[in-house]
Amino acid sequence: MSVKGGGDRPRRRRPMTVFLNSLTPKFYVALTGTSSLISGLIFIFEWWYFHKHGTSFIEQVSVSHLRPLMGGTEGSISEPGSPSSSRESETSRQNLSECKVWRNPLNLFRGAEYRRYTWVTGKEPLTYYDMNLSAQDHQTFFTCDTDFLRPSDTVMQKAWRERNPPARIKAAYQALELNNDCATAYVLLAEEEATTIVDAERLFKQALKAGETIYRRSQQCQHQSPQHEAQLRRDTNVLVYIKRRLAMCARKLGRIREAVKIMRDLMKEFPPLTMLNIHENLLESLLELQAYADVQAVLAKYDDISLPKSAAICYTAALLKTRTVSDKFSPETASRRGLSTAEINAVEAIHRAVEFNPHVPKYLLEMKSLILPPEHILKRGDSEAIAYAFFHLQHWKRIEGALNLLQCTWEGTFRMIPYPLEKGHLFYPYPSCTETADRELLPPFHHVSVYPKKELPFFIHFTAGLCSSTAMIALLTHQFPEIMGVFAKANTMEKVGWESRAGSTIHDLDDTKKLSLSERACFIGKRALHVTNI
């Protein structure tokens, strides 16, 4: 019995064959070139997004949009009282404490320093997030619930909330018209209107005179009511801030001993205000005087396990130990005879400092360019490294061989902590949130330092490979059109041929339904042998 449908197979294949034979090499060049262009654009966008946000755009979209559609978050929902829920809340609290930003103890003056930088370069050194944090600090330290009793304080309360600098300055002058002894108004003018340190110091001295009068008056009334106690706390904060900024003015104008005296008096008169980190201002001034014994005395008090650490404390301790051996240190000599006890102590101190903040050495060794430090810093982050190196680089340069010893030993720290996000050596594991916070604190023209270095996402490798391969195929097709055309047609024809043979086999199997059982089995065996031989 003959099987029907066999004579129609060439007729069914002819349109596809005609279409493939009509394709020219230009079509293949255009196809591969377009694919290369599209994949190249995706690769460039992925690379830019990764360097700006630290993650892959495709992966982020997949996690945030596709996973909920596929039900990926259903299994992760835990009961409020379950152990997994408590672990997650504990982790979130730890991340929140790690990402806490601190007021930069050595922050510059907006009018006399930050604004002058803007005039010269045309770049804004402060971000909106950083200035907003400063506005919150001013409202916390310089205002209280009794401000409505004094019209000048009411005006200043509105001034601290203003976003526009000219509006804040105008409000400060309005407060002075209402009360010529408004200390916070002088503070605002000294910070934002004064264009030189000399002008800022003059205004701070006027603020000090008014602030001391108000402080003494508040001391006499502090026990009358809780409102008077809150007012005393506010007036104390204002007075400490003024004296501290006067000490910084004296330091910038070269009167370092005067600055050291003001800071020491502040620390004795107001010991509870250690959270303001006045000791870091004192450390920097003592290093400028090269009073290393006094620096060691300050470190002995504040480099304590119960107190929070900072880059200034860790790296100053490393600098003092480096100072004793750096002038005679030589890598060649050390490799021959080994390290002495003093050199081992210095290297360990450097490793300790680098583990606390691994971003600092690149700025001290001038492997990265410095910018003006922000008004707030994130401990162990790039912002803290910039703030430290901006003021302390000169002290490292002053000690002969200190930077050489740092350059030879700082990278050895990373061999001690191969997995810094999981386990630390002398400190807690390195926080994973520093990059995000530093991008908010630092201006966009600065390339944020990231530790540990993130591996490139899979989709960047994938798009790069896809772009390169399609570009290479497009180039080969353009250079050798006949060979590549024959190769493409041969592959396509082979695929079409296999599909046609498979389709005809299925068609023939349908026709065999009319045969008997034995005839059907015989026919299937012959078709299978025929396809295998082909």
Coordinates of C-alpha atoms in Angstrom, one line a residue:
M1 CA 0.0 0.0 0.0
S2 CA 1.4 3.4 -0.9
V3 CA 1.5 6.2 1.7
K4 CA -0.1 9.5 0.7
G5 CA 1.4 12.9 1.1
G6 CA 4.9 12.0 0.0
G7 CA 4.7 13.9 -3.2
D8 CA 3.7 17.2 -1.5
R9 CA 6.9 17.5 0.6
P10 CA 9.1 19.4 -1.9
R11 CA 6.2 21.7 -2.5
R12 CA 6.0 22.6 1.2
R13 CA 9.7 23.2 1.5
R14 CA 10.1 25.3 -1.6
P15 CA 8.9 28.7 -0.1
M16 CA 11.4 28.5 2.8
T17 CA 14.2 27.5 0.5
V18 CA 13.5 30.4 -1.9
F19 CA 13.4 32.8 1.1
L20 CA 16.8 31.7 2.4
N21 CA 18.4 31.8 -1.1
S22 CA 17.2 35.3 -1.5
L23 CA 19.1 36.6 1.6
T24 CA 22.2 38.5 0.7
P25 CA 25.4 39.0 2.8
K26 CA 24.2 42.6 3.5
F27 CA 21.2 41.2 5.4
Y28 CA 23.5 39.2 7.7
V29 CA 25.8 42.2 8.2
A30 CA 22.8 44.3 9.1
L31 CA 21.4 41.6 11.4
T32 CA 24.6 41.0 13.4
G33 CA 25.5 44.7 13.4
T34 CA 22.2 45.7 14.9
S35 CA 22.5 42.9 17.5
S36 CA 26.0 44.2 18.4
L37 CA 24.7 47.8 18.7
I38 CA 21.8 46.9 20.9
S39 CA 23.8 44.6 23.2
G40 CA 26.6 47.3 23.3
L41 CA 24.1 49.9 24.5
I42 CA 22.8 47.6 27.2
F43 CA 26.3 46.9 28.3
I44 CA 27.2 50.6 28.5
F45 CA 24.0 51.3 30.5
E46 CA 24.7 48.4 32.9
W47 CA 28.2 49.5 33.4
W48 CA 27.1 53.1 34.2
Y49 CA 24.4 52.0 36.5
F50 CA 26.7 49.6 38.4
H51 CA 29.3 52.4 38.9
K52 CA 26.6 54.9 40.0
H53 CA 24.5 52.7 42.2
G54 CA 26.7 49.6 42.9
T55 CA 24.2 47.1 41.5
S56 CA 23.0 45.7 38.2
F57 CA 19.9 47.3 36.8
I58 CA 18.6 44.0 35.3
E59 CA 19.2 42.1 38.5
Q60 CA 17.5 44.8 40.5
V61 CA 14.4 44.8 38.2
S62 CA 14.4 41.0 38.4
V63 CA 14.5 40.9 42.2
S64 CA 12.0 43.8 42.8
H65 CA 9.4 43.0 40.0
L66 CA 9.8 39.5 38.7
R67 CA 10.4 37.6 41.9
P68 CA 7.1 38.7 43.5
L69 CA 5.2 37.7 40.3
M70 CA 6.9 34.2 40.5
G71 CA 6.0 33.9 44.2
G72 CA 9.6 34.2 45.5
T73 CA 8.7 36.2 48.5
E74 CA 5.9 34.0 49.9
G75 CA 8.2 31.5 51.5
S76 CA 10.3 34.2 53.2
I77 CA 7.4 35.7 55.2
S78 CA 7.9 34.7 58.8
E79 CA 5.7 35.0 61.9
P80 CA 6.4 38.0 64.1
G81 CA 7.5 35.8 67.0
S82 CA 9.6 33.3 65.0
P83 CA 13.4 33.0 65.5
S84 CA 14.0 34.1 61.9
S85 CA 11.9 37.3 62.4
S86 CA 13.9 38.1 65.5
R87 CA 17.2 37.5 63.7
E88 CA 16.1 39.8 60.9
S89 CA 15.1 42.6 63.3
E90 CA 18.5 42.2 65.1
T91 CA 20.3 42.5 61.8
S92 CA 18.3 45.5 60.8
R93 CA 19.1 47.2 64.1
Q94 CA 22.8 46.4 63.7
N95 CA 22.8 47.9 60.1
L96 CA 21.0 51.0 61.4
S97 CA 23.7 51.6 64.1
E98 CA 26.5 50.9 61.6
C99 CA 25.1 53.5 59.1
K100 CA 24.7 56.2 61.7
V101 CA 26.3 59.5 60.5
W102 CA 28.3 61.7 62.8
R103 CA 28.9 65.4 62.8
N104 CA 32.4 66.0 61.4
P105 CA 34.4 67.5 64.3
L106 CA 36.6 69.3 61.9
N107 CA 34.0 70.6 59.5
L108 CA 34.8 73.7 57.6
F109 CA 33.0 77.1 57.5
R110 CA 30.4 77.4 54.8
G111 CA 31.0 81.0 53.9
A112 CA 34.7 81.3 54.4
E113 CA 35.7 77.9 52.9
Y114 CA 32.9 75.9 51.2
R115 CA 31.5 78.9 49.3
R116 CA 35.0 80.1 48.3
Y117 CA 35.5 76.7 46.7
T118 CA 32.3 77.0 44.8
W119 CA 33.3 80.5 43.6
V120 CA 36.7 79.1 42.3
T121 CA 35.6 75.8 40.8
G122 CA 31.9 76.2 40.1
K123 CA 31.2 72.9 42.0
E124 CA 29.1 72.4 45.0
P125 CA 31.1 70.6 47.7
L126 CA 28.1 69.8 49.9
T127 CA 25.2 67.6 49.0
Y128 CA 21.6 68.4 49.9
Y129 CA 21.5 65.3 52.2
D130 CA 24.5 66.6 54.2
M131 CA 23.1 70.1 54.5
N132 CA 19.8 68.8 55.6
L133 CA 21.5 66.8 58.4
S134 CA 23.2 70.0 59.5
A135 CA 19.9 71.8 59.6
Q136 CA 18.5 69.1 61.8
D137 CA 21.6 69.4 64.1
H138 CA 21.0 73.2 64.4
Q139 CA 17.4 72.7 65.3
T140 CA 18.3 70.1 67.9
F141 CA 21.1 72.1 69.6
F142 CA 20.1 75.7 69.1
T143 CA 16.3 75.6 69.7
C144 CA 14.1 74.6 72.6
D145 CA 10.4 74.6 73.7
T146 CA 10.7 78.1 75.3
D147 CA 11.7 79.9 72.2
F148 CA 8.3 81.5 71.9
L149 CA 9.1 83.5 75.1
R150 CA 11.8 85.5 73.2
P151 CA 10.8 86.9 69.7
S152 CA 14.4 86.7 68.5
D153 CA 14.6 83.0 69.3
T154 CA 11.3 82.5 67.4
V155 CA 12.8 84.1 64.3
M156 CA 15.9 82.0 64.6
Q157 CA 13.9 78.8 64.9
K158 CA 12.4 79.6 61.5
A159 CA 15.8 80.6 60.2
W160 CA 17.3 77.1 61.0
R161 CA 14.6 75.5 59.0
E162 CA 15.1 77.7 55.9
R163 CA 16.7 76.0 52.9
N164 CA 17.7 79.1 51.1
P165 CA 21.0 80.7 52.5
P166 CA 20.0 84.3 51.7
A167 CA 16.7 83.8 53.6
R168 CA 18.6 82.4 56.6
I169 CA 21.0 85.4 56.6
K170 CA 18.0 87.8 56.3
A171 CA 16.3 86.1 59.3
A172 CA 19.5 86.4 61.4
Y173 CA 19.6 90.1 60.8
Q174 CA 15.9 90.3 61.8
A175 CA 16.6 88.5 65.0
L176 CA 19.4 91.0 65.8
E177 CA 17.0 93.9 65.2
L178 CA 14.7 92.4 67.9
N179 CA 17.6 91.5 70.3
N180 CA 21.1 92.7 69.8
D181 CA 22.3 89.9 72.2
C182 CA 21.0 87.0 70.1
A183 CA 23.9 84.6 70.1
T184 CA 22.5 82.1 67.6
A185 CA 22.1 84.9 65.0
Y186 CA 25.8 85.8 65.3
V187 CA 26.6 82.1 64.9
L188 CA 24.6 81.8 61.7
L189 CA 26.2 84.9 60.2
A190 CA 29.7 83.7 61.2
E191 CA 29.1 80.3 59.5
E192 CA 27.4 81.4 56.3
E193 CA 27.9 85.2 55.6
A194 CA 31.5 85.7 56.7
T195 CA 33.8 85.2 53.6
T196 CA 37.1 85.0 55.6
I197 CA 38.2 83.2 58.8
V198 CA 39.0 86.7 60.3
D199 CA 35.4 87.9 59.7
A200 CA 34.1 84.6 61.1
E201 CA 36.2 84.9 64.3
R202 CA 35.0 88.5 64.8
L203 CA 31.3 87.4 64.7
F204 CA 32.0 84.4 66.9
K205 CA 33.5 86.7 69.5
Q206 CA 30.3 88.8 69.5
A207 CA 28.3 85.6 69.8
L208 CA 30.5 84.5 72.8
K209 CA 29.8 87.7 74.6
A210 CA 26.1 87.4 74.1
G211 CA 26.2 83.6 74.8
E212 CA 28.0 83.9 78.1
T213 CA 25.4 86.5 79.3
I214 CA 22.5 84.3 78.4
Y215 CA 24.2 81.2 79.9
R216 CA 24.7 82.8 83.3
R217 CA 21.1 84.0 83.3
S218 CA 19.9 80.5 82.5
Q219 CA 22.1 79.0 85.3
Q220 CA 20.3 81.1 87.9
C221 CA 16.9 80.0 86.7
Q222 CA 17.5 76.3 85.9
H223 CA 15.7 74.9 89.0
Q224 CA 12.5 76.9 88.6
S225 CA 10.8 74.5 86.0
P226 CA 11.6 71.8 83.5
Q227 CA 11.3 74.5 80.7
H228 CA 14.2 76.4 82.3
E229 CA 16.3 73.2 82.4
A230 CA 15.7 72.7 78.7
Q231 CA 16.6 76.3 78.1
L232 CA 19.9 75.9 80.1
R233 CA 20.7 72.8 78.0
R234 CA 20.1 74.8 74.8
D235 CA 22.3 77.7 76.0
T236 CA 25.0 75.3 77.1
N237 CA 25.1 73.8 73.6
V238 CA 25.3 77.3 72.0
L239 CA 28.2 78.3 74.3
V240 CA 30.2 75.1 73.7
Y241 CA 29.7 75.4 69.9
I242 CA 30.9 79.0 69.9
K243 CA 34.0 78.3 71.9
R244 CA 34.8 75.3 69.8
R245 CA 34.5 77.3 66.6
L246 CA 36.7 80.1 68.1
A247 CA 39.3 77.4 68.8
M248 CA 39.1 76.3 65.2
C249 CA 39.5 79.9 64.0
A250 CA 42.6 80.3 66.1
R251 CA 44.0 77.0 64.7
K252 CA 43.4 78.1 61.1
L253 CA 45.0 81.5 61.8
G254 CA 48.1 80.0 63.3
R255 CA 47.5 80.6 67.0
I256 CA 47.7 76.9 67.8
R257 CA 48.6 77.2 71.5
E258 CA 45.5 79.4 72.0
A259 CA 43.4 76.8 70.2
V260 CA 44.8 74.0 72.4
K261 CA 44.0 76.0 75.6
I262 CA 40.4 76.7 74.5
M263 CA 39.8 73.0 73.7
R264 CA 41.4 71.8 77.0
D265 CA 39.2 74.2 79.0
L266 CA 36.1 73.0 77.1
M267 CA 36.9 69.4 77.9
K268 CA 37.4 70.2 81.6
E269 CA 34.3 72.5 81.9
F270 CA 31.9 70.3 80.0
P271 CA 33.1 66.7 80.4
P272 CA 29.6 65.1 79.6
L273 CA 29.8 66.5 76.0
T274 CA 32.3 63.9 74.8
M275 CA 29.9 63.0 72.0
L276 CA 31.0 66.2 70.3
N277 CA 34.5 64.6 69.8
I278 CA 36.4 67.7 70.8
H279 CA 39.4 65.5 71.6
E280 CA 39.8 65.0 67.8
N281 CA 40.2 68.7 67.4
L282 CA 42.7 68.6 70.2
L283 CA 44.7 65.7 68.7
E284 CA 45.1 67.5 65.4
S285 CA 46.3 70.8 67.0
L286 CA 48.8 68.9 69.2
L287 CA 50.2 67.1 66.2
E288 CA 50.7 70.4 64.5
L289 CA 52.7 71.5 67.6
Q290 CA 54.6 68.2 67.4
A291 CA 53.7 67.6 71.1
Y292 CA 53.7 63.9 70.7
A293 CA 53.8 63.2 74.4
D294 CA 50.6 65.2 74.9
V295 CA 49.1 63.3 71.9
Q296 CA 49.9 60.0 73.6
A297 CA 48.2 61.2 76.8
V298 CA 45.0 62.1 75.0
L299 CA 45.0 58.7 73.2
A300 CA 45.5 56.9 76.5
K301 CA 42.2 58.4 77.7
Y302 CA 40.1 58.1 74.5
D303 CA 41.6 55.0 72.8
D304 CA 39.7 52.8 75.2
I305 CA 37.7 49.7 74.4
S306 CA 34.6 51.1 76.0
L307 CA 34.6 54.2 73.8
P308 CA 33.7 54.5 70.1
K309 CA 36.6 54.4 67.8
S310 CA 37.4 56.7 64.8
A311 CA 39.9 57.0 62.1
A312 CA 41.6 59.9 63.9
I313 CA 42.2 57.8 67.0
C314 CA 43.3 54.6 65.2
Y315 CA 45.6 56.3 62.6
T316 CA 47.1 58.7 65.2
A317 CA 48.0 55.7 67.4
A318 CA 49.6 54.1 64.3
L319 CA 51.5 57.3 63.5
L320 CA 53.0 57.5 67.0
K321 CA 54.3 53.9 66.8
T322 CA 55.5 54.4 63.2
R323 CA 57.4 57.5 64.3
T324 CA 59.8 55.5 66.4
V325 CA 61.0 53.2 63.6
S326 CA 60.1 54.9 60.3
D327 CA 63.3 56.9 59.8
K328 CA 65.5 53.7 59.8
F329 CA 63.0 51.3 58.2
S330 CA 64.0 49.6 54.9
P331 CA 62.0 46.7 53.3
E332 CA 65.2 45.0 52.1
T333 CA 66.8 45.1 55.5
A334 CA 63.6 43.9 57.2
S335 CA 63.3 41.0 54.8
R336 CA 66.9 39.9 55.6
R337 CA 67.0 40.2 59.4
G338 CA 63.3 40.2 60.2
L339 CA 61.2 42.8 62.0
S340 CA 62.2 44.2 65.4
T341 CA 59.7 44.4 68.3
A342 CA 59.2 48.1 67.7
E343 CA 58.6 47.5 64.0
I344 CA 56.2 44.7 64.7
N345 CA 54.2 47.0 67.0
A346 CA 54.1 49.7 64.3
V347 CA 53.0 47.3 61.6
E348 CA 50.3 45.9 63.9
A349 CA 49.1 49.4 64.7
I350 CA 48.9 50.1 60.9
H351 CA 46.9 46.9 60.3
R352 CA 44.6 47.8 63.1
A353 CA 44.0 51.3 61.6
V354 CA 43.5 49.9 58.1
E355 CA 41.0 47.3 59.4
F356 CA 39.0 50.1 61.0
N357 CA 38.9 52.3 57.9
P358 CA 40.5 50.7 54.7
H359 CA 39.9 53.9 52.6
V360 CA 42.4 56.1 54.4
P361 CA 45.8 54.8 53.0
K362 CA 44.9 55.7 49.4
Y363 CA 44.4 59.3 50.4
L364 CA 47.5 59.4 52.6
L365 CA 49.6 57.9 49.8
E366 CA 48.0 60.2 47.3
M367 CA 46.7 57.4 45.2
K368 CA 43.3 59.2 45.2
S369 CA 42.7 62.9 45.0
L370 CA 41.3 64.7 48.1
I371 CA 38.2 66.9 48.1
L372 CA 36.7 69.1 50.8
P373 CA 35.4 67.0 53.7
P374 CA 31.6 66.9 54.2
E375 CA 29.9 68.3 57.3
H376 CA 28.9 64.8 58.3
I377 CA 30.9 61.5 58.1
L378 CA 30.2 57.9 58.3
K379 CA 32.6 56.0 60.5
R380 CA 34.7 53.4 58.6
G381 CA 33.5 54.9 55.4
D382 CA 35.0 57.0 52.6
S383 CA 33.6 60.2 54.0
E384 CA 35.6 59.7 57.3
A385 CA 38.7 58.8 55.3
I386 CA 38.5 62.1 53.4
A387 CA 37.9 64.1 56.6
Y388 CA 40.9 62.5 58.3
A389 CA 43.3 62.7 55.4
F390 CA 42.4 66.3 54.6
F391 CA 43.7 67.5 58.0
H392 CA 46.3 64.8 58.9
L393 CA 48.2 64.2 55.7
Q394 CA 50.6 67.0 56.6
H395 CA 51.4 65.2 59.9
W396 CA 52.3 62.0 58.2
K397 CA 54.5 63.8 55.7
R398 CA 56.3 65.6 58.5
I399 CA 57.6 62.3 60.0
E400 CA 60.4 60.9 57.8
G401 CA 59.6 57.5 56.4
A402 CA 56.1 57.2 57.9
L403 CA 54.4 57.1 54.5
N404 CA 57.0 54.6 53.2
L405 CA 56.3 52.2 56.1
L406 CA 52.5 52.7 55.5
Q407 CA 53.0 51.9 51.8
C408 CA 54.9 48.7 52.5
T409 CA 52.6 47.3 55.1
W410 CA 49.0 48.5 54.7
E411 CA 47.8 45.9 52.1
G412 CA 48.9 43.1 54.4
T413 CA 45.8 43.8 56.5
F414 CA 43.5 42.3 53.8
R415 CA 45.2 38.9 54.1
M416 CA 44.2 38.8 57.8
I417 CA 40.5 39.4 57.0
P418 CA 39.7 37.6 53.7
Y419 CA 36.0 37.9 54.3
P420 CA 35.5 41.4 55.9
L421 CA 31.7 41.4 55.6
E422 CA 31.4 38.2 57.6
K423 CA 34.1 38.3 60.2
G424 CA 36.6 40.9 61.4
H425 CA 39.9 40.5 63.2
L426 CA 40.1 43.3 65.8
F427 CA 36.8 45.0 65.0
Y428 CA 33.3 44.0 64.1
P429 CA 32.8 42.9 60.5
Y430 CA 32.9 45.7 58.0
P431 CA 29.5 47.3 57.5
S432 CA 27.9 46.6 54.2
C433 CA 26.0 49.9 54.0
T434 CA 28.9 52.4 53.8
E435 CA 28.8 52.8 50.1
T436 CA 25.1 53.9 50.0
A437 CA 25.6 56.4 52.8
D438 CA 28.8 57.8 51.4
R439 CA 27.2 58.4 48.0
E440 CA 24.6 60.5 49.8
L441 CA 27.2 62.5 51.8
L442 CA 29.8 63.1 49.1
P443 CA 29.4 65.2 46.0
P444 CA 28.6 63.5 42.7
F445 CA 32.0 64.6 41.1
H446 CA 33.9 62.4 43.6
H447 CA 34.5 58.7 42.8
V448 CA 33.4 57.0 46.0
S449 CA 35.9 54.4 47.4
V450 CA 34.2 51.0 47.9
Y451 CA 35.4 48.2 50.2
P452 CA 35.4 45.3 49.7
K453 CA 35.5 45.6 45.9
K454 CA 32.4 44.3 44.3
E455 CA 32.6 41.8 41.5
L456 CA 31.0 42.8 38.2
P457 CA 27.5 41.4 37.9
F458 CA 26.7 38.5 35.6
F459 CA 24.8 40.6 33.1
I460 CA 27.7 43.0 32.5
H461 CA 29.9 39.9 31.5
F462 CA 27.0 38.5 29.4
T463 CA 26.3 41.7 27.5
A464 CA 30.0 42.3 26.9
G465 CA 30.4 38.8 25.5
L466 CA 27.3 39.2 23.4
C467 CA 28.3 42.5 22.0
S468 CA 31.9 41.3 21.2
S469 CA 30.7 38.1 19.5
T470 CA 28.1 39.7 17.3
A471 CA 30.5 42.5 16.4
M472 CA 33.1 39.9 15.3
I473 CA 30.5 38.0 13.2
A474 CA 29.4 41.3 11.6
L475 CA 33.0 42.1 10.8
L476 CA 33.7 38.7 9.3
T477 CA 30.5 38.8 7.3
H478 CA 31.5 42.2 5.9
Q479 CA 35.0 41.1 5.0
F480 CA 34.1 37.6 3.7
P481 CA 30.5 37.9 2.5
E482 CA 30.4 34.9 0.3
I483 CA 32.0 32.4 2.8
M484 CA 29.8 33.7 5.7
G485 CA 26.7 33.7 3.5
V486 CA 27.3 30.1 2.4
F487 CA 28.0 29.1 6.1
A488 CA 24.8 30.8 7.3
K489 CA 22.6 29.3 4.6
A490 CA 24.1 25.8 5.1
N491 CA 23.3 25.9 8.9
T492 CA 19.8 27.3 8.3
M493 CA 19.1 24.8 5.5
E494 CA 20.3 21.9 7.7
K495 CA 18.0 23.0 10.5
V496 CA 15.0 23.5 8.1
G497 CA 15.8 20.1 6.5
W498 CA 15.7 18.3 9.9
E499 CA 12.5 20.1 10.8
S500 CA 10.9 19.2 7.4
R501 CA 12.0 15.5 7.7
A502 CA 10.6 15.4 11.2
G503 CA 7.4 17.0 10.0
S504 CA 7.0 14.6 7.1
T505 CA 7.6 11.7 9.4
I506 CA 4.8 12.9 11.7
H507 CA 2.6 13.3 8.6
D508 CA 3.4 9.8 7.5
L509 CA 2.7 8.5 10.9
D510 CA -0.8 10.1 10.7
D511 CA -1.3 8.3 7.4
T512 CA -0.4 4.9 8.9
K513 CA -3.4 5.1 11.2
K514 CA -5.3 3.6 8.2
L515 CA -3.0 0.6 8.1
S516 CA -3.2 -2.6 10.1
L517 CA -1.1 -3.0 13.3
S518 CA 1.6 -5.2 11.7
E519 CA 1.9 -2.9 8.6
R520 CA 2.1 0.1 10.9
A521 CA 4.9 -1.3 12.9
C522 CA 6.8 -2.3 9.7
F523 CA 6.4 1.2 8.3
I524 CA 7.6 3.0 11.5
G525 CA 10.8 0.8 11.5
K526 CA 11.6 1.7 7.9
R527 CA 11.1 5.4 8.5
A528 CA 13.3 5.4 11.5
L529 CA 16.1 3.6 9.5
H530 CA 15.7 6.0 6.7
V531 CA 16.0 9.1 8.9
T532 CA 19.1 7.6 10.7
N533 CA 20.8 6.9 7.3
I534 CA 20.2 10.5 6.2

